[in-house]
PDB file of C-alpha atoms in Angstrom:
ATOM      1  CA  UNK I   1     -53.068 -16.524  -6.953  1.00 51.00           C
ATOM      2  CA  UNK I   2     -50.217 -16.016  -4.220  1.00 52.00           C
ATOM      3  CA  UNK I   3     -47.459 -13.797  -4.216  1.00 55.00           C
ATOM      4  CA  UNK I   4     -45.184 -17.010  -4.027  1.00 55.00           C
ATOM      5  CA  UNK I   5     -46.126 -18.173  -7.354  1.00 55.00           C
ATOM      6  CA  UNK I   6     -46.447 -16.574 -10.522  1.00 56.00           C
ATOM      7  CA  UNK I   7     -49.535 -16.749 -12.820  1.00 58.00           C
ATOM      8  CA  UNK I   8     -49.778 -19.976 -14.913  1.00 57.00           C
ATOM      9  CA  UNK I   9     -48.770 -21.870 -11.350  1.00 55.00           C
ATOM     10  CA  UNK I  10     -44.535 -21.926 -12.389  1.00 56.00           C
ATOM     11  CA  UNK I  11     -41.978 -21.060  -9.209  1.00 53.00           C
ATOM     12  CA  UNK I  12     -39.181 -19.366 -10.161  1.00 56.00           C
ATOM     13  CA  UNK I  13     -36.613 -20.630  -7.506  1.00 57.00           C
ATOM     14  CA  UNK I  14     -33.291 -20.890  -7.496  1.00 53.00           C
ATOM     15  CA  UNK I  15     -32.006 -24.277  -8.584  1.00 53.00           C
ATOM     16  CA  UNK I  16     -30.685 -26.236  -5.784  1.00 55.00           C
ATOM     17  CA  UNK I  17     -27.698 -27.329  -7.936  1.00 51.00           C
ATOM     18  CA  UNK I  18     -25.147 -25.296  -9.059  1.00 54.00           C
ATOM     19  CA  UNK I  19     -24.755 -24.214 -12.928  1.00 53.00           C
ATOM     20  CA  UNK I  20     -22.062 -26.862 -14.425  1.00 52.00           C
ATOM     21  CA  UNK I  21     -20.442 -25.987 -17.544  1.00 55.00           C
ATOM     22  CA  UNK I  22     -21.016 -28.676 -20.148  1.00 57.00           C
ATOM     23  CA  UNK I  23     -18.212 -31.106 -19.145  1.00 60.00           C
ATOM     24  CA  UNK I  24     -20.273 -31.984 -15.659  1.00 59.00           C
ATOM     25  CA  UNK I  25     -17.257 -30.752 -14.037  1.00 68.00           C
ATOM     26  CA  UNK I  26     -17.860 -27.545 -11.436  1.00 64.00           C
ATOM     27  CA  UNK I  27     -15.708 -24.510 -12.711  1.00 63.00           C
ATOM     28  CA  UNK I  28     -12.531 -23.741 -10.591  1.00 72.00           C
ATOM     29  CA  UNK I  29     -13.188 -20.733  -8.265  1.00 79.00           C
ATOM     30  CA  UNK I  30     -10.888 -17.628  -9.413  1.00 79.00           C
ATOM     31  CA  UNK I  31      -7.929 -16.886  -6.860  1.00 88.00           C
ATOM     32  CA  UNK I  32      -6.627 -13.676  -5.889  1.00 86.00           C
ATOM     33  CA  UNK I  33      -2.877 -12.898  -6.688  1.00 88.00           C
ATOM     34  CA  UNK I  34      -0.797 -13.487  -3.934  1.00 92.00           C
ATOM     35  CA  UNK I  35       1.471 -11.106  -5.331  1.00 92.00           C
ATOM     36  CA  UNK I  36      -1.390  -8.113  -5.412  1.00 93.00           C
ATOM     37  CA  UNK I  37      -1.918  -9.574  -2.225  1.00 95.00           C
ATOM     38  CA  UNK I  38       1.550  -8.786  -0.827  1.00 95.00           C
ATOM     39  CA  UNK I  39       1.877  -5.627  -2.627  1.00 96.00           C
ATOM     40  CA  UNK I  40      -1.126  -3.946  -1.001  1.00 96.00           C
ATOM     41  CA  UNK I  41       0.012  -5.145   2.297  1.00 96.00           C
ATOM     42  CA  UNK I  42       3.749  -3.784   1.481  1.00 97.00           C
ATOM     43  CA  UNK I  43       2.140  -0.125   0.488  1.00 96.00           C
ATOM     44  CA  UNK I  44       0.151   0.354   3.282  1.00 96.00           C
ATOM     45  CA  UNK I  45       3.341  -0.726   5.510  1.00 96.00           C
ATOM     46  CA  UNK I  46       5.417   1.487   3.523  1.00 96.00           C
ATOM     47  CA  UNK I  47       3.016   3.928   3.662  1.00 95.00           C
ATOM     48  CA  UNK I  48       2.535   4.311   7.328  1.00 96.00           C
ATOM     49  CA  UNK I  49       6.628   3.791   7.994  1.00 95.00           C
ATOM     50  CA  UNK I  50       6.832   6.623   5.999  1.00 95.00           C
ATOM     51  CA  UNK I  51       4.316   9.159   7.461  1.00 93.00           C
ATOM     52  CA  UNK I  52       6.179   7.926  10.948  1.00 92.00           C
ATOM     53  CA  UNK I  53       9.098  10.016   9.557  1.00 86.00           C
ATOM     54  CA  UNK I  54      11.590   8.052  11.662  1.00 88.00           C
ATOM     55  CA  UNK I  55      11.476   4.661   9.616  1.00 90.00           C
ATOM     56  CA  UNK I  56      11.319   6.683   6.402  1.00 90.00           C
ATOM     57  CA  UNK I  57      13.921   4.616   5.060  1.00 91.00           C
ATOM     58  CA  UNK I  58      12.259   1.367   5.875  1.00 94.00           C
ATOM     59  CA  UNK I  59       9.348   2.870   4.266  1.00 94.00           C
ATOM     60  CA  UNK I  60      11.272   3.483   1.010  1.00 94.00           C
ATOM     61  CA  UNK I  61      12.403   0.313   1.033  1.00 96.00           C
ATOM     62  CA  UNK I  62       9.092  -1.331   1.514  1.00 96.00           C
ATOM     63  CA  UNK I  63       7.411   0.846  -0.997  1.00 96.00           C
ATOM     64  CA  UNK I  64       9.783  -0.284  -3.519  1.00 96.00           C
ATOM     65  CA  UNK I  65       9.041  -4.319  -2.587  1.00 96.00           C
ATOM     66  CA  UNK I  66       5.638  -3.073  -2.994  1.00 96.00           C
ATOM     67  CA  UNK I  67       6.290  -1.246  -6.335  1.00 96.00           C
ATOM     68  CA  UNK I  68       7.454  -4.609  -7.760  1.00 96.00           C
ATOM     69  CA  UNK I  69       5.210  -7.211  -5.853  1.00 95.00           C
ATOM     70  CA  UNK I  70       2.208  -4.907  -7.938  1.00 95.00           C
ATOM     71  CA  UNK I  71       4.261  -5.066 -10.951  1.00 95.00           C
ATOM     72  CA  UNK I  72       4.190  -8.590 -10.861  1.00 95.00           C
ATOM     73  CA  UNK I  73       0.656  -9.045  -9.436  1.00 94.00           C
ATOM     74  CA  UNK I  74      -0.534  -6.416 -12.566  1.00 94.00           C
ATOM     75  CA  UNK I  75       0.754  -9.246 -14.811  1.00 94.00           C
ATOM     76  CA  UNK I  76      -0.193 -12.528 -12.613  1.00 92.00           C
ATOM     77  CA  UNK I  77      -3.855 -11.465 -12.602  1.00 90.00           C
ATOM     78  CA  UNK I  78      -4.120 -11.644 -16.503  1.00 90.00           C
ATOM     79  CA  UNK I  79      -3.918 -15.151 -16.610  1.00 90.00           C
ATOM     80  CA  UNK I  80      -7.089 -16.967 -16.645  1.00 89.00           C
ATOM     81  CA  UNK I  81      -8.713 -18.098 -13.579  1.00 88.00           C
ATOM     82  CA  UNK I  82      -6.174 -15.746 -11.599  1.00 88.00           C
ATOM     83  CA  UNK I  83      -7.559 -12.335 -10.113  1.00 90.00           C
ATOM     84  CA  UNK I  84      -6.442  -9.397  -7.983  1.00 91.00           C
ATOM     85  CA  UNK I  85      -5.801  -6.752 -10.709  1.00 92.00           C
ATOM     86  CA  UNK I  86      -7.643  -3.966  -8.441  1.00 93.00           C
ATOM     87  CA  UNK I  87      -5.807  -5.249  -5.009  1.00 94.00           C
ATOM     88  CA  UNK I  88      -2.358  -5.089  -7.897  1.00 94.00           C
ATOM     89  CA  UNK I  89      -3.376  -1.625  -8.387  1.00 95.00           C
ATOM     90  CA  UNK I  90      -4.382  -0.345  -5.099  1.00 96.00           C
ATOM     91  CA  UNK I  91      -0.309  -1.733  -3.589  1.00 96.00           C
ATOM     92  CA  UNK I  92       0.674   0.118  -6.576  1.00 96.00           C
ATOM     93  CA  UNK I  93      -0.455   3.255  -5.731  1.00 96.00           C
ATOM     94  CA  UNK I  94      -0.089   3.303  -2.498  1.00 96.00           C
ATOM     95  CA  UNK I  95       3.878   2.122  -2.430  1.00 96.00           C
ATOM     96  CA  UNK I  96       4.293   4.831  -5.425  1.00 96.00           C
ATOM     97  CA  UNK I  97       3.116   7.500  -2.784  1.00 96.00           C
ATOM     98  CA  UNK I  98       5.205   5.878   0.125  1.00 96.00           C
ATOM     99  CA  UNK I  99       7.980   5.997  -1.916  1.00 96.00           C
ATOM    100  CA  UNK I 100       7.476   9.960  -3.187  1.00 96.00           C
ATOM    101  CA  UNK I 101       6.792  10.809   0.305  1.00 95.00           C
ATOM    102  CA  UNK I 102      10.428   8.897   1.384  1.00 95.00           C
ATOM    103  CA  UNK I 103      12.284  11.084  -1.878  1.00 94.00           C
ATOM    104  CA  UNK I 104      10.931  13.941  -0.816  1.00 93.00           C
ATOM    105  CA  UNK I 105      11.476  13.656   2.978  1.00 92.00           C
ATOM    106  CA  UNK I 106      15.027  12.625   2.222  1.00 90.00           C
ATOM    107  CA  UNK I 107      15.486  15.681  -0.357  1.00 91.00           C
ATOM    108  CA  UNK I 108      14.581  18.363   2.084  1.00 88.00           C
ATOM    109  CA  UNK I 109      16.715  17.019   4.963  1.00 87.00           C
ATOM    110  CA  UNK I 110      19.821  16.617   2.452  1.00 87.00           C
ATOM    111  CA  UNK I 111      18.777  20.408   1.544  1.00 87.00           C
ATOM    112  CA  UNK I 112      18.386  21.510   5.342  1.00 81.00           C
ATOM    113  CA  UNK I 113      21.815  19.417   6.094  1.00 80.00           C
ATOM    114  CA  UNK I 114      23.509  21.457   3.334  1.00 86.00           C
ATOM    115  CA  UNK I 115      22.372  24.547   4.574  1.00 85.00           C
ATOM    116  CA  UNK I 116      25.311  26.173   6.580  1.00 87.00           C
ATOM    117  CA  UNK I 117      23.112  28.417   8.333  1.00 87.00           C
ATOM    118  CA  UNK I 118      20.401  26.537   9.100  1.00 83.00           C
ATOM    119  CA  UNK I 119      22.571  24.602  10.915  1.00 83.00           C
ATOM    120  CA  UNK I 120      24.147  26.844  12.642  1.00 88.00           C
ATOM    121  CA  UNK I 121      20.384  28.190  13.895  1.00 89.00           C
ATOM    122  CA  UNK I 122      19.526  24.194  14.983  1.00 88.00           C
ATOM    123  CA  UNK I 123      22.841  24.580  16.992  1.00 90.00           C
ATOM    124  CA  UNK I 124      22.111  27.759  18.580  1.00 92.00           C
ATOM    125  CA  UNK I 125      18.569  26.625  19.510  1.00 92.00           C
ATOM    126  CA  UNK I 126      19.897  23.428  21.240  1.00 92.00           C
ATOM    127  CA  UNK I 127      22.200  25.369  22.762  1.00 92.00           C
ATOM    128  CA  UNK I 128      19.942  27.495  24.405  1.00 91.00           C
ATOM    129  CA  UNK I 129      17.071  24.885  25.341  1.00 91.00           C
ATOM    130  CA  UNK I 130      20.444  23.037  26.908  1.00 89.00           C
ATOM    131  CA  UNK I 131      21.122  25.815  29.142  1.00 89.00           C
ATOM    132  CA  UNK I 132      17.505  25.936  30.140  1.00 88.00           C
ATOM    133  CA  UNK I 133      17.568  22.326  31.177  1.00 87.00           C
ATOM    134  CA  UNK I 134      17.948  22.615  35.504  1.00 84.00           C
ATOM    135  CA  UNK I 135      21.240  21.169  36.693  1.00 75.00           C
TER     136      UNK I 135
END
């Protein structure tokens, strides 16, 4: 007895033909969601737009394309023979953050804005590094 084959002399090896449902017919390979797709790669743009600080407001516009694209791929991947629910869901989260980062980036500078005298200390402090500057 080898280690190849199994007592009573079967082999247990992998058919060399795929499994066909009954029709004969090979079954249809699942594709991903091109909407999950996008939405992923819209979150992690939004997301790194938005840790940039600068293009903030790209980034909250990009998180919201995202927000919908995974919207859309959520539902798209339910169909049969249609996948990408986890790629839907990963776009999802990550535009939902980009877009609570942009909120919250843009509420604090509206707050600092509105906040007589902390722009009158900004002013002062540009002021002063101008007059440092060598003429």
């Amino acid at each position: 007895m080898t280690a190849s084959n199994p007592p009573g002399g079967v082999s247990r090896q992998a058919p060399d033909h795929p499994i066909r449902p009954a029709s004969g017919r090979a079954a249809p390979a699942a594709k991903t969601s091109a909407a999950a797709a996008f939405a992923l790669v819209f979150g992690v743009a939004a997301l790194i737009s938005v840790l940039t600080v600068i293009l903030s407001s790209v980034g909250l516009l990009l998180g919201i394309i995202g927000l919908i694209l995974g919207i859309v791929g959520m539902r798209m991947a339910r169909r049969p023979g249609v996948t990408g629910r986890g790629v839907a869901i990963g776009g999802l989260v990550l535009s939902l953050l980009a877009v609570l980062i942009a909120l919250a980036f843009a509420a604090g500078v509206t707050t600092f804005l509105n906040n007589e005298d902390a722009v009158n200390r900004l002013e002062r402090q540009v002021e002063d590094l101008r007059d440092k500057l060598p003429r």
